[in-house]
Short mmCIF file of C-alpha atoms in Angstrom, two decimals:
data_model
loop_
_atom_site.label_atom_id
_atom_site.label_comp_id
_atom_site.label_asym_id
_atom_site.label_seq_id
_atom_site.Cartn_x
_atom_site.Cartn_y
_atom_site.Cartn_z
CA UNK B 1 25.39 -29.84 -28.17
CA UNK B 2 22.91 -27.39 -28.38
CA UNK B 3 19.89 -30.08 -29.26
CA UNK B 4 21.15 -32.47 -26.58
CA UNK B 5 18.40 -32.45 -23.47
CA UNK B 6 19.35 -35.61 -22.25
CA UNK B 7 19.03 -35.58 -18.01
CA UNK B 8 17.15 -32.39 -18.05
CA UNK B 9 14.14 -31.72 -15.21
CA UNK B 10 11.53 -30.25 -16.63
CA UNK B 11 9.82 -28.19 -13.79
CA UNK B 12 6.29 -27.60 -15.27
CA UNK B 13 4.33 -30.49 -16.77
CA UNK B 14 0.84 -30.72 -16.79
CA UNK B 15 -1.03 -33.59 -16.71
CA UNK B 16 -4.76 -33.30 -18.22
CA UNK B 17 -6.83 -32.32 -15.06
CA UNK B 18 -9.11 -34.88 -14.27
CA UNK B 19 -12.66 -34.81 -14.10
CA UNK B 20 -14.52 -35.03 -10.71
CA UNK B 21 -15.68 -38.28 -11.57
CA UNK B 22 -12.25 -39.62 -12.10
CA UNK B 23 -11.31 -38.09 -8.65
CA UNK B 24 -14.20 -39.58 -6.50
CA UNK B 25 -12.54 -42.93 -7.16
CA UNK B 26 -9.95 -41.73 -4.90
CA UNK B 27 -12.56 -40.34 -1.92
CA UNK B 28 -13.93 -42.00 0.91
CA UNK B 29 -17.77 -43.13 0.80
CA UNK B 30 -19.11 -39.84 2.02
CA UNK B 31 -17.39 -37.78 -0.45
CA UNK B 32 -18.01 -40.10 -3.31
CA UNK B 33 -21.77 -39.88 -2.81
CA UNK B 34 -21.45 -36.18 -2.36
CA UNK B 35 -20.25 -35.82 -5.73
CA UNK B 36 -22.97 -38.08 -7.16
CA UNK B 37 -25.92 -36.59 -4.96
CA UNK B 38 -24.95 -32.92 -5.83
CA UNK B 39 -24.16 -33.67 -9.17
CA UNK B 40 -20.66 -32.49 -9.59
CA UNK B 41 -19.77 -33.65 -12.83
CA UNK B 42 -17.65 -30.85 -14.24
CA UNK B 43 -15.40 -28.24 -12.27
CA UNK B 44 -13.41 -26.30 -14.15
CA UNK B 45 -11.80 -23.07 -14.08
CA UNK B 46 -11.58 -20.23 -16.85
CA UNK B 47 -7.62 -20.16 -16.10
CA UNK B 48 -7.03 -22.99 -18.98
CA UNK B 49 -10.46 -23.33 -20.89
CA UNK B 50 -10.16 -26.54 -22.60
CA UNK B 51 -10.68 -24.89 -26.20
CA UNK B 52 -8.36 -22.05 -25.94
CA UNK B 53 -5.23 -22.31 -28.28
CA UNK B 54 -2.91 -21.49 -25.25
CA UNK B 55 -4.26 -24.80 -23.04
CA UNK B 56 -2.60 -27.30 -25.48
CA UNK B 57 -0.41 -26.97 -28.82
CA UNK B 58 -2.46 -28.18 -31.65
CA UNK B 59 0.26 -31.03 -32.62
CA UNK B 60 -0.27 -32.45 -28.96
CA UNK B 61 -4.11 -31.75 -28.99
CA UNK B 62 -4.53 -33.77 -31.83
CA UNK B 63 -2.30 -37.05 -30.50
CA UNK B 64 -4.43 -36.60 -26.98
CA UNK B 65 -0.90 -36.12 -25.40
CA UNK B 66 -1.56 -35.03 -22.32
CA UNK B 67 -4.24 -37.80 -21.68
CA UNK B 68 -1.81 -40.22 -20.07
CA UNK B 69 1.67 -40.62 -19.10
CA UNK B 70 2.60 -42.97 -21.90
CA UNK B 71 1.29 -40.68 -24.72
CA UNK B 72 3.18 -37.46 -22.78
CA UNK B 73 6.06 -39.28 -22.42
CA UNK B 74 6.25 -39.76 -26.22
CA UNK B 75 6.47 -36.11 -27.06
CA UNK B 76 8.69 -34.93 -23.96
CA UNK B 77 10.60 -37.18 -21.62
CA UNK B 78 11.22 -40.37 -24.19
CA UNK B 79 11.90 -38.04 -26.98
CA UNK B 80 14.25 -35.62 -25.48
CA UNK B 81 15.81 -38.01 -22.78
CA UNK B 82 14.56 -35.77 -19.66
CA UNK B 83 15.57 -37.26 -16.46
CA UNK B 84 12.33 -36.07 -14.58
CA UNK B 85 8.93 -34.13 -15.10
CA UNK B 86 7.61 -32.46 -12.17
CA UNK B 87 3.42 -32.70 -12.26
CA UNK B 88 1.54 -29.78 -11.43
CA UNK B 89 -2.23 -30.57 -11.60
CA UNK B 90 -4.43 -28.05 -12.34
CA UNK B 91 -7.67 -29.00 -11.29
CA UNK B 92 -9.24 -26.04 -9.40
CA UNK B 93 -9.27 -27.31 -5.96
CA UNK B 94 -8.60 -23.85 -4.77
CA UNK B 95 -11.84 -22.57 -6.14
CA UNK B 96 -14.17 -24.70 -4.23
CA UNK B 97 -16.02 -22.44 -1.26
CA UNK B 98 -16.23 -25.10 1.39
CA UNK B 99 -12.97 -25.94 3.14
CA UNK B 100 -14.03 -29.67 3.52
CA UNK B 101 -14.96 -30.09 -0.11
CA UNK B 102 -11.51 -28.59 -1.11
CA UNK B 103 -9.65 -30.57 1.45
CA UNK B 104 -11.47 -33.88 0.12
CA UNK B 105 -10.82 -33.00 -3.38
CA UNK B 106 -7.05 -32.10 -3.13
CA UNK B 107 -6.63 -35.52 -1.36
CA UNK B 108 -8.27 -37.04 -4.18
CA UNK B 109 -6.30 -35.20 -6.64
CA UNK B 110 -2.79 -36.00 -4.88
CA UNK B 111 -3.91 -39.53 -4.55
CA UNK B 112 -5.16 -39.49 -8.48
CA UNK B 113 -1.79 -38.09 -9.57
CA UNK B 114 0.24 -40.62 -7.71
CA UNK B 115 -1.83 -43.68 -8.84
CA UNK B 116 -2.33 -42.44 -12.54
CA UNK B 117 0.63 -40.84 -13.27
CA UNK B 118 3.60 -40.97 -10.67
CA UNK B 119 3.17 -44.60 -10.27
CA UNK B 120 3.29 -45.61 -14.16
CA UNK B 121 6.43 -43.52 -15.24
CA UNK B 122 9.25 -43.60 -12.44
CA UNK B 123 10.83 -40.40 -14.12
CA UNK B 124 7.58 -38.54 -12.94
CA UNK B 125 7.68 -36.28 -9.85
CA UNK B 126 4.61 -34.44 -8.06
CA UNK B 127 3.57 -31.30 -6.78
CA UNK B 128 0.91 -31.69 -3.88
CA UNK B 129 -2.01 -29.57 -4.79
CA UNK B 130 -2.92 -27.80 -1.44
CA UNK B 131 -6.52 -27.03 -0.15
CA UNK B 132 -5.48 -23.33 0.41
CA UNK B 133 -8.90 -22.67 1.77
CA UNK B 134 -7.76 -23.75 5.28
CA UNK B 135 -3.81 -23.56 6.42
CA UNK B 136 -4.74 -26.35 8.66
CA UNK B 137 -6.12 -28.73 6.15
CA UNK B 138 -2.94 -27.64 4.04
CA UNK B 139 -0.53 -28.78 6.60
CA UNK B 140 -2.62 -31.86 6.92
CA UNK B 141 -1.73 -32.65 3.30
CA UNK B 142 1.43 -31.85 3.58
CA UNK B 143 2.10 -34.10 6.52
CA UNK B 144 0.23 -37.00 4.44
CA UNK B 145 2.81 -36.72 1.08
CA UNK B 146 5.65 -35.95 3.34
CA UNK B 147 6.67 -39.65 3.25
CA UNK B 148 6.21 -39.84 -0.39
CA UNK B 149 9.92 -39.01 -2.35
CA UNK B 150 7.69 -38.62 -5.35
CA UNK B 151 6.08 -35.56 -4.18
CA UNK B 152 8.72 -32.56 -4.24
CA UNK B 153 6.90 -29.29 -4.15
CA UNK B 154 3.83 -27.88 -2.63
CA UNK B 155 1.42 -26.21 -4.95
CA UNK B 156 -0.20 -22.78 -4.70
CA UNK B 157 -1.77 -20.08 -7.02
CA UNK B 158 -0.86 -16.52 -8.21
CA UNK B 159 -4.29 -15.31 -6.71
CA UNK B 160 -6.08 -16.48 -4.17
CA UNK B 161 -7.73 -15.24 -1.00
CA UNK B 162 -5.11 -13.10 0.84
CA UNK B 163 -1.37 -12.25 -0.14
CA UNK B 164 0.71 -15.78 0.51
CA UNK B 165 3.18 -13.86 2.86
CA UNK B 166 0.69 -13.28 5.60
CA UNK B 167 1.46 -15.21 8.57
CA UNK B 168 -2.34 -16.96 8.32
CA UNK B 169 -0.23 -19.04 6.10
CA UNK B 170 3.37 -19.61 7.75
CA UNK B 171 2.24 -22.85 9.09
CA UNK B 172 2.13 -23.99 5.28
CA UNK B 173 5.89 -22.92 4.95
CA UNK B 174 6.94 -24.14 8.17
CA UNK B 175 5.72 -27.81 7.37
CA UNK B 176 7.19 -27.22 3.71
CA UNK B 177 10.64 -26.58 5.05
CA UNK B 178 10.82 -29.34 7.79
CA UNK B 179 9.87 -31.65 4.65
CA UNK B 180 12.40 -30.02 2.28
CA UNK B 181 9.51 -29.40 -0.15
CA UNK B 182 9.97 -26.55 -2.80
CA UNK B 183 7.19 -23.99 -2.59
CA UNK B 184 5.60 -23.54 -6.06
CA UNK B 185 3.29 -20.80 -6.93
CA UNK B 186 1.58 -21.34 -10.31
CA UNK B 187 -0.18 -19.05 -12.46
CA UNK B 188 -4.17 -19.24 -11.71
CA UNK B 189 -6.53 -18.21 -9.60
CA UNK B 190 -9.29 -19.57 -6.85
CA UNK B 191 -11.41 -17.06 -8.81
CA UNK B 192 -12.87 -15.62 -5.33
CA UNK B 193 -11.64 -12.23 -6.45
CA UNK B 194 -10.93 -10.47 -9.96
CA UNK B 195 -7.77 -11.27 -11.34
CA UNK B 196 -7.02 -7.53 -11.56
CA UNK B 197 -7.11 -4.83 -8.45
CA UNK B 198 -9.82 -3.03 -10.05
CA UNK B 199 -12.18 -5.64 -10.96
CA UNK B 200 -13.18 -8.32 -13.44
CA UNK B 201 -11.47 -8.36 -17.01
CA UNK B 202 -13.74 -9.04 -20.23
CA UNK B 203 -11.66 -11.16 -22.12
CA UNK B 204 -9.14 -13.97 -21.74
CA UNK B 205 -6.30 -12.20 -23.07
CA UNK B 206 -6.57 -9.77 -20.26
CA UNK B 207 -6.70 -12.66 -17.82
CA UNK B 208 -3.84 -14.43 -18.93
CA UNK B 209 -1.76 -11.28 -19.35
CA UNK B 210 -2.83 -10.15 -15.74
CA UNK B 211 -1.17 -12.93 -14.18
CA UNK B 212 1.95 -11.52 -13.69
CA UNK B 213 0.21 -8.90 -11.07
CA UNK B 214 -0.65 -11.60 -9.17
CA UNK B 215 3.07 -12.72 -9.16
CA UNK B 216 4.08 -9.28 -8.07
CA UNK B 217 1.57 -9.28 -4.91
CA UNK B 218 2.71 -12.63 -4.31
CA UNK B 219 6.26 -11.95 -4.51
CA UNK B 220 5.93 -8.72 -2.53
CA UNK B 221 3.94 -10.04 0.08
CA UNK B 222 6.46 -13.06 0.60
CA UNK B 223 9.26 -10.77 1.11
CA UNK B 224 7.51 -7.86 2.88
CA UNK B 225 5.96 -9.85 5.65
CA UNK B 226 9.26 -11.60 6.32
CA UNK B 227 8.68 -15.53 5.10
CA UNK B 228 12.21 -15.92 4.03
CA UNK B 229 13.77 -14.44 7.29
CA UNK B 230 11.52 -16.61 9.27
CA UNK B 231 12.00 -19.66 6.95
CA UNK B 232 15.58 -19.13 5.96
CA UNK B 233 15.69 -22.68 4.03
CA UNK B 234 12.63 -22.22 2.10
CA UNK B 235 12.49 -22.17 -2.03
CA UNK B 236 9.81 -20.58 -3.91
CA UNK B 237 9.08 -21.48 -7.56
CA UNK B 238 7.28 -19.06 -9.65
CA UNK B 239 5.84 -21.37 -12.46
CA UNK B 240 4.58 -19.95 -15.45
CA UNK B 241 4.71 -16.55 -14.47
CA UNK B 242 6.83 -15.30 -17.25
CA UNK B 243 10.01 -13.90 -16.52
CA UNK B 244 10.89 -10.46 -17.79
CA UNK B 245 8.50 -8.90 -15.81
CA UNK B 246 10.95 -9.24 -12.57
CA UNK B 247 13.82 -7.07 -12.71
CA UNK B 248 11.62 -3.85 -13.21
CA UNK B 249 9.76 -4.87 -10.48
CA UNK B 250 12.61 -5.84 -8.16
CA UNK B 251 14.00 -2.44 -9.18
CA UNK B 252 10.88 -0.69 -7.68
CA UNK B 253 10.82 -2.71 -4.69
CA UNK B 254 14.31 -2.30 -3.79
CA UNK B 255 13.85 1.50 -4.07
CA UNK B 256 11.01 1.92 -2.14
CA UNK B 257 12.44 -0.12 0.67
CA UNK B 258 15.09 2.25 0.78
CA UNK B 259 12.74 5.01 2.00
CA UNK B 260 10.08 2.87 4.15
CA UNK B 261 12.68 0.15 5.20
CA UNK B 262 12.02 0.98 8.84
CA UNK B 263 8.22 -0.29 8.56
CA UNK B 264 9.91 -4.03 7.68
CA UNK B 265 13.18 -3.65 9.79
CA UNK B 266 13.47 -7.69 9.51
CA UNK B 267 14.13 -6.77 5.49
CA UNK B 268 17.86 -6.00 6.68
CA UNK B 269 19.24 -6.34 2.97
CA UNK B 270 18.08 -5.08 -0.25
CA UNK B 271 14.83 -7.08 -1.44
CA UNK B 272 16.24 -8.34 -4.71
CA UNK B 273 19.05 -10.25 -2.36
CA UNK B 274 15.98 -12.46 -1.03
CA UNK B 275 14.79 -12.67 -4.28
CA UNK B 276 18.34 -13.97 -5.60
CA UNK B 277 18.72 -16.56 -2.19
CA UNK B 278 15.13 -17.91 -2.49
CA UNK B 279 13.13 -17.24 -5.52
CA UNK B 280 13.17 -19.23 -8.65
CA UNK B 281 11.14 -19.00 -12.14
CA UNK B 282 10.39 -21.47 -14.76
CA UNK B 283 11.71 -20.31 -18.05
CA UNK B 284 8.51 -21.26 -19.86
CA UNK B 285 6.91 -18.94 -20.96
CA UNK B 286 9.96 -17.03 -21.87
CA UNK B 287 8.07 -13.18 -22.27
CA UNK B 288 11.03 -11.65 -24.47
CA UNK B 289 11.22 -10.79 -28.16
CA UNK B 290 12.83 -13.68 -29.97
CA UNK B 291 16.48 -12.09 -30.53
CA UNK B 292 18.95 -13.83 -28.72
CA UNK B 293 20.22 -10.47 -27.07
CA UNK B 294 17.58 -10.43 -24.32
CA UNK B 295 18.81 -13.65 -22.22
CA UNK B 296 22.06 -11.85 -21.84
CA UNK B 297 20.53 -8.54 -20.84
CA UNK B 298 18.03 -10.65 -18.44
CA UNK B 299 20.72 -12.35 -16.82
CA UNK B 300 22.45 -9.11 -16.06
CA UNK B 301 19.83 -7.66 -14.55
CA UNK B 302 19.35 -10.61 -12.56
CA UNK B 303 22.69 -10.64 -11.22
CA UNK B 304 22.15 -14.58 -10.85
CA UNK B 305 22.83 -17.47 -13.23
CA UNK B 306 20.98 -19.75 -10.71
CA UNK B 307 17.19 -18.49 -10.64
CA UNK B 308 16.21 -19.96 -14.17
CA UNK B 309 14.73 -23.62 -14.38
CA UNK B 310 14.06 -25.60 -17.34
CA UNK B 311 10.19 -26.19 -17.87
CA UNK B 312 8.40 -27.21 -21.02
CA UNK B 313 4.99 -26.12 -19.78
CA UNK B 314 3.54 -29.01 -21.48
CA UNK B 315 1.05 -29.30 -22.83
CA UNK B 316 0.51 -25.47 -22.80
CA UNK B 317 1.32 -23.70 -26.08
CA UNK B 318 4.21 -21.61 -25.32
CA UNK B 319 6.37 -22.82 -28.37
CA UNK B 320 6.55 -24.49 -31.43
CA UNK B 321 8.97 -27.15 -32.45
CA UNK B 322 11.73 -28.04 -29.96
CA UNK B 323 12.23 -24.52 -29.41
CA UNK B 324 12.23 -24.86 -25.58
CA UNK B 325 14.69 -22.63 -24.42
CA UNK B 326 15.24 -19.03 -25.66
CA UNK B 327 17.81 -18.18 -27.87
CA UNK B 328 21.11 -16.80 -26.74
CA UNK B 329 21.44 -19.47 -23.86
CA UNK B 330 25.23 -20.10 -23.59
CA UNK B 331 26.33 -23.87 -23.26
CA UNK B 332 27.21 -23.45 -19.15
CA UNK B 333 23.94 -21.42 -18.44
CA UNK B 334 22.10 -24.02 -20.57
CA UNK B 335 23.77 -26.87 -18.37
CA UNK B 336 22.66 -24.94 -14.93
CA UNK B 337 18.93 -24.29 -16.34
CA UNK B 338 18.25 -27.86 -17.39
CA UNK B 339 19.95 -29.57 -14.67
CA UNK B 340 21.82 -27.88 -12.04
CA UNK B 341 19.50 -25.25 -11.10
CA UNK B 342 16.49 -27.62 -10.68
CA UNK B 343 18.51 -29.95 -8.43
CA UNK B 344 19.83 -27.17 -6.35
CA UNK B 345 16.04 -26.00 -5.88
CA UNK B 346 14.37 -29.31 -5.27
CA UNK B 347 16.19 -31.13 -2.45
CA UNK B 348 13.73 -33.88 -2.32
CA UNK B 349 14.50 -34.42 -6.05
CA UNK B 350 18.02 -35.03 -5.35
CA UNK B 351 16.93 -37.63 -2.34
CA UNK B 352 14.28 -39.12 -4.84
CA UNK B 353 14.88 -42.74 -6.17
CA UNK P 1 43.89 21.78 7.02
CA UNK P 2 41.51 25.20 7.55
CA UNK P 3 39.57 25.52 10.61
CA UNK P 4 36.31 27.45 10.14
CA UNK P 5 34.41 29.26 12.95
CA UNK P 6 30.64 28.52 12.07
CA UNK P 7 28.50 29.40 14.91
CA UNK P 8 28.44 30.14 18.49
CA UNK P 9 28.31 27.04 20.53
CA UNK P 10 24.85 28.11 22.49
CA UNK P 11 23.24 28.18 19.08
CA UNK P 12 23.32 24.76 19.09
CA UNK P 13 22.22 22.97 22.13
CA UNK P 14 21.74 19.12 22.55
CA UNK P 15 18.96 17.61 20.55
CA UNK P 16 19.14 20.52 17.81
CA UNK P 17 20.89 20.99 14.44
CA UNK P 18 22.10 24.10 12.12
CA UNK P 19 23.06 24.25 8.70
CA UNK P 20 26.08 26.23 7.97
CA UNK P 21 27.86 27.29 4.75
CA UNK P 22 31.75 26.98 4.21
CA UNK P 23 32.84 28.24 1.10
CA UNK P 24 30.78 26.14 -1.59
CA UNK P 25 29.81 23.57 1.29
CA UNK P 26 26.68 23.23 3.08
CA UNK P 27 27.35 21.45 6.31
CA UNK P 28 24.79 20.38 8.84
CA UNK P 29 26.03 20.31 12.35
CA UNK P 30 24.13 18.03 15.08
CA UNK P 31 24.27 17.81 18.73
CA UNK P 32 23.60 14.50 20.08
CA UNK P 33 23.81 15.05 24.30
CA UNK P 34 26.49 17.16 24.16
CA UNK P 35 28.41 15.50 21.30
CA UNK P 36 28.75 17.44 17.90
CA UNK P 37 28.73 15.86 14.54
CA UNK P 38 29.22 17.71 11.49
CA UNK P 39 28.00 15.84 7.79
CA UNK P 40 27.19 17.30 4.35
CA UNK P 41 23.79 18.51 4.08
CA UNK P 42 23.43 17.29 0.72
CA UNK P 43 21.70 13.73 0.63
CA UNK P 44 24.09 11.47 -2.00
CA UNK P 45 20.72 10.08 -3.99
CA UNK P 46 19.10 13.45 -5.18
CA UNK P 47 20.63 16.30 -3.30
CA UNK P 48 18.01 16.65 -0.38
CA UNK P 49 18.60 19.07 2.44
CA UNK P 50 19.57 16.88 5.29
CA UNK P 51 19.11 19.77 7.65
CA UNK P 52 15.48 19.74 7.05
CA UNK P 53 15.13 15.98 7.66
CA UNK P 54 13.30 14.25 10.78
CA UNK P 55 15.25 13.01 13.28
CA UNK P 56 14.68 9.43 14.70
CA UNK P 57 15.68 6.50 16.21
CA UNK P 58 17.11 3.08 14.74
CA UNK P 59 14.73 0.87 14.16
CA UNK P 60 15.66 -2.81 14.00
CA UNK P 61 14.08 -6.51 14.12
CA UNK P 62 15.16 -9.96 15.52
CA UNK P 63 12.13 -11.45 13.51
CA UNK P 64 9.25 -10.64 11.44
CA UNK P 65 6.44 -8.61 13.56
CA UNK P 66 9.19 -7.90 16.41
CA UNK P 67 10.32 -3.99 16.52
CA UNK P 68 13.30 -2.44 18.42
CA UNK P 69 13.59 1.11 18.88
CA UNK P 70 17.31 2.36 19.86
CA UNK P 71 19.54 5.45 19.67
CA UNK P 72 16.50 8.03 19.51
CA UNK P 73 17.46 11.14 17.74
CA UNK P 74 20.63 9.89 15.93
CA UNK P 75 19.24 8.96 12.64
CA UNK P 76 18.58 11.57 10.37
CA UNK P 77 16.04 11.02 7.33
CA UNK P 78 16.10 12.60 4.20
CA UNK P 79 13.02 14.97 3.82
CA UNK P 80 12.77 13.81 -0.25
CA UNK P 81 12.64 10.13 -0.08
CA UNK P 82 13.32 9.24 3.74
CA UNK P 83 16.49 7.54 3.35
CA UNK P 84 18.24 7.10 6.97
CA UNK P 85 21.79 8.30 7.90
CA UNK P 86 23.52 7.65 11.02
CA UNK P 87 24.38 11.35 12.38
CA UNK P 88 27.61 9.63 14.13
CA UNK P 89 28.88 8.17 11.15
CA UNK P 90 27.19 9.61 7.98
CA UNK P 91 26.55 6.26 6.59
CA UNK P 92 23.33 5.36 5.29
CA UNK P 93 21.32 2.48 6.34
CA UNK P 94 20.50 1.09 3.15
CA UNK P 95 24.10 0.86 1.51
CA UNK P 96 26.38 2.04 4.02
CA UNK P 97 29.45 0.99 2.22
CA UNK P 98 28.46 2.96 -0.96
CA UNK P 99 26.25 5.61 0.17
CA UNK P 100 27.65 8.24 3.05
CA UNK P 101 27.39 11.40 3.46
CA UNK P 102 30.97 13.54 4.05
CA UNK P 103 31.67 13.98 7.88
CA UNK P 104 33.85 16.61 8.91
CA UNK P 105 35.71 16.87 12.41
CA UNK P 106 34.40 19.12 14.43
CA UNK P 107 35.21 20.62 17.97
CA UNK P 108 34.04 23.56 20.26
CA UNK P 109 36.63 26.05 21.06
CA UNK P 110 36.94 29.35 23.50
CA UNK P 111 36.97 32.30 22.06
CA UNK P 112 40.29 33.29 23.96
CA UNK P 113 42.20 30.66 21.69
CA UNK P 114 40.72 31.31 18.46
CA UNK P 115 41.61 35.00 18.34
CA UNK P 116 44.97 34.19 18.43
CA UNK P 117 44.52 32.20 15.02
CA UNK P 118 45.00 30.27 12.84
CA UNK P 119 40.95 30.07 12.54
CA UNK P 120 38.99 31.47 9.77
CA UNK P 121 36.02 33.51 11.26
CA UNK P 122 34.09 34.14 7.89
CA UNK P 123 30.64 35.13 9.14
CA UNK P 124 30.76 37.14 12.34
CA UNK P 125 33.06 38.45 15.08
CA UNK P 126 34.64 35.84 17.78
CA UNK P 127 34.45 37.30 21.38
CA UNK P 128 37.17 36.47 23.67
CA UNK P 129 34.69 35.21 26.45
CA UNK P 130 32.38 32.91 24.56
CA UNK P 131 32.62 29.29 23.35
CA UNK P 132 32.68 28.67 19.39
CA UNK P 133 32.14 25.77 16.90
CA UNK P 134 34.88 24.91 14.81
CA UNK P 135 34.66 22.92 11.60
CA UNK P 136 37.84 21.35 9.93
CA UNK P 137 37.75 20.97 6.30
CA UNK P 138 40.02 18.90 4.48
#
């Protein structure tokens, strides 16, 4: 049945980001006082401005559907019978310049998510927001959450201070692999640098469209620096990256690798093989024209039916009505995207209660 | 199985290479420490002339950031796109099963034997007292 969503695992689901005041309740006295004293009463990034059409679908905006787990479940998990939804909180922890402040907020965000969302709906799972400003503190945060099976992923952004394959970040991957966390990279930026390689764009349109460039950078870096060689069990999910940019980029990467592979001899097979083994993508937004033939062509180009993961990207406005998957998905592929692929990608999901 | 006399042995000392032509074929002959290897000169990618490429060693790695360099002078890189080929086998590094250079049997024969035939010396006269490189085409 093509409209049966029972048991699906939503791999990108966004609670409304909390305010600094919401989070200060989860901080120790020093940081609670600091938030008050410094007057940090708002901390928003330009990634999903509150009033942008993309940020929340109109009918969900009207219903306040992302404000709490009950309202959110009503239009998602309850309505369709999803088994799980993985909560990615986009409070911009990464944008703080002060790594101590960033770590305090990351810890508060994760405590807040656990208490306000995960504890209130047993189907919800969480991503650990990392204070990426400091590798050491990011590893501390992973260790702090490792014992809580509701957290299944660690979360980073498509744009940051350095390409994510650099060895300065390897302790994060070691910790993730040690505790079977999947590594999620979500669209977004620390906004410490422009979201392009040649300066700041002017309009929101450019910012959002530029996100796939960030994913190019991160994917190329993770492969070339040898992260998947060093951490052979690691799985990386590119979240809200779009999908159709990947085959042309892989074609370029594989072609150039043939000529310069002696610079990266640890890459001992063609780069697309690493992508098939280690990289997954959430299927919303599915950035292709609306025809049913595109999904088939994409699957041919990827040469893999294990790479796409179901996601609503709730409450972002990526589709209308219930059109959560692109047209043309066969029943067998549908089952993989909705259930099998997410289970294979998130080992902590299988083990969790 | 025609045999072709393509060069005097002294023309291709160890560490050198020579481009020769046998009918329509362009063949590059390498001398690695006294062993001769004859390969098609035409890169199977876009047709670059391998005889004009850079001879290097084999770069491998046991772990990211670690490099080992072995077999110096045994890997030829196409001058056009830098794809690597193993001179000993003709196989490419990037896709050894599908991308490979045709290789030919090559020997050094004394002139005294060659003048008896059935060898074909197309381009120059063979002297009895010299040694020659002979390529066998299938």
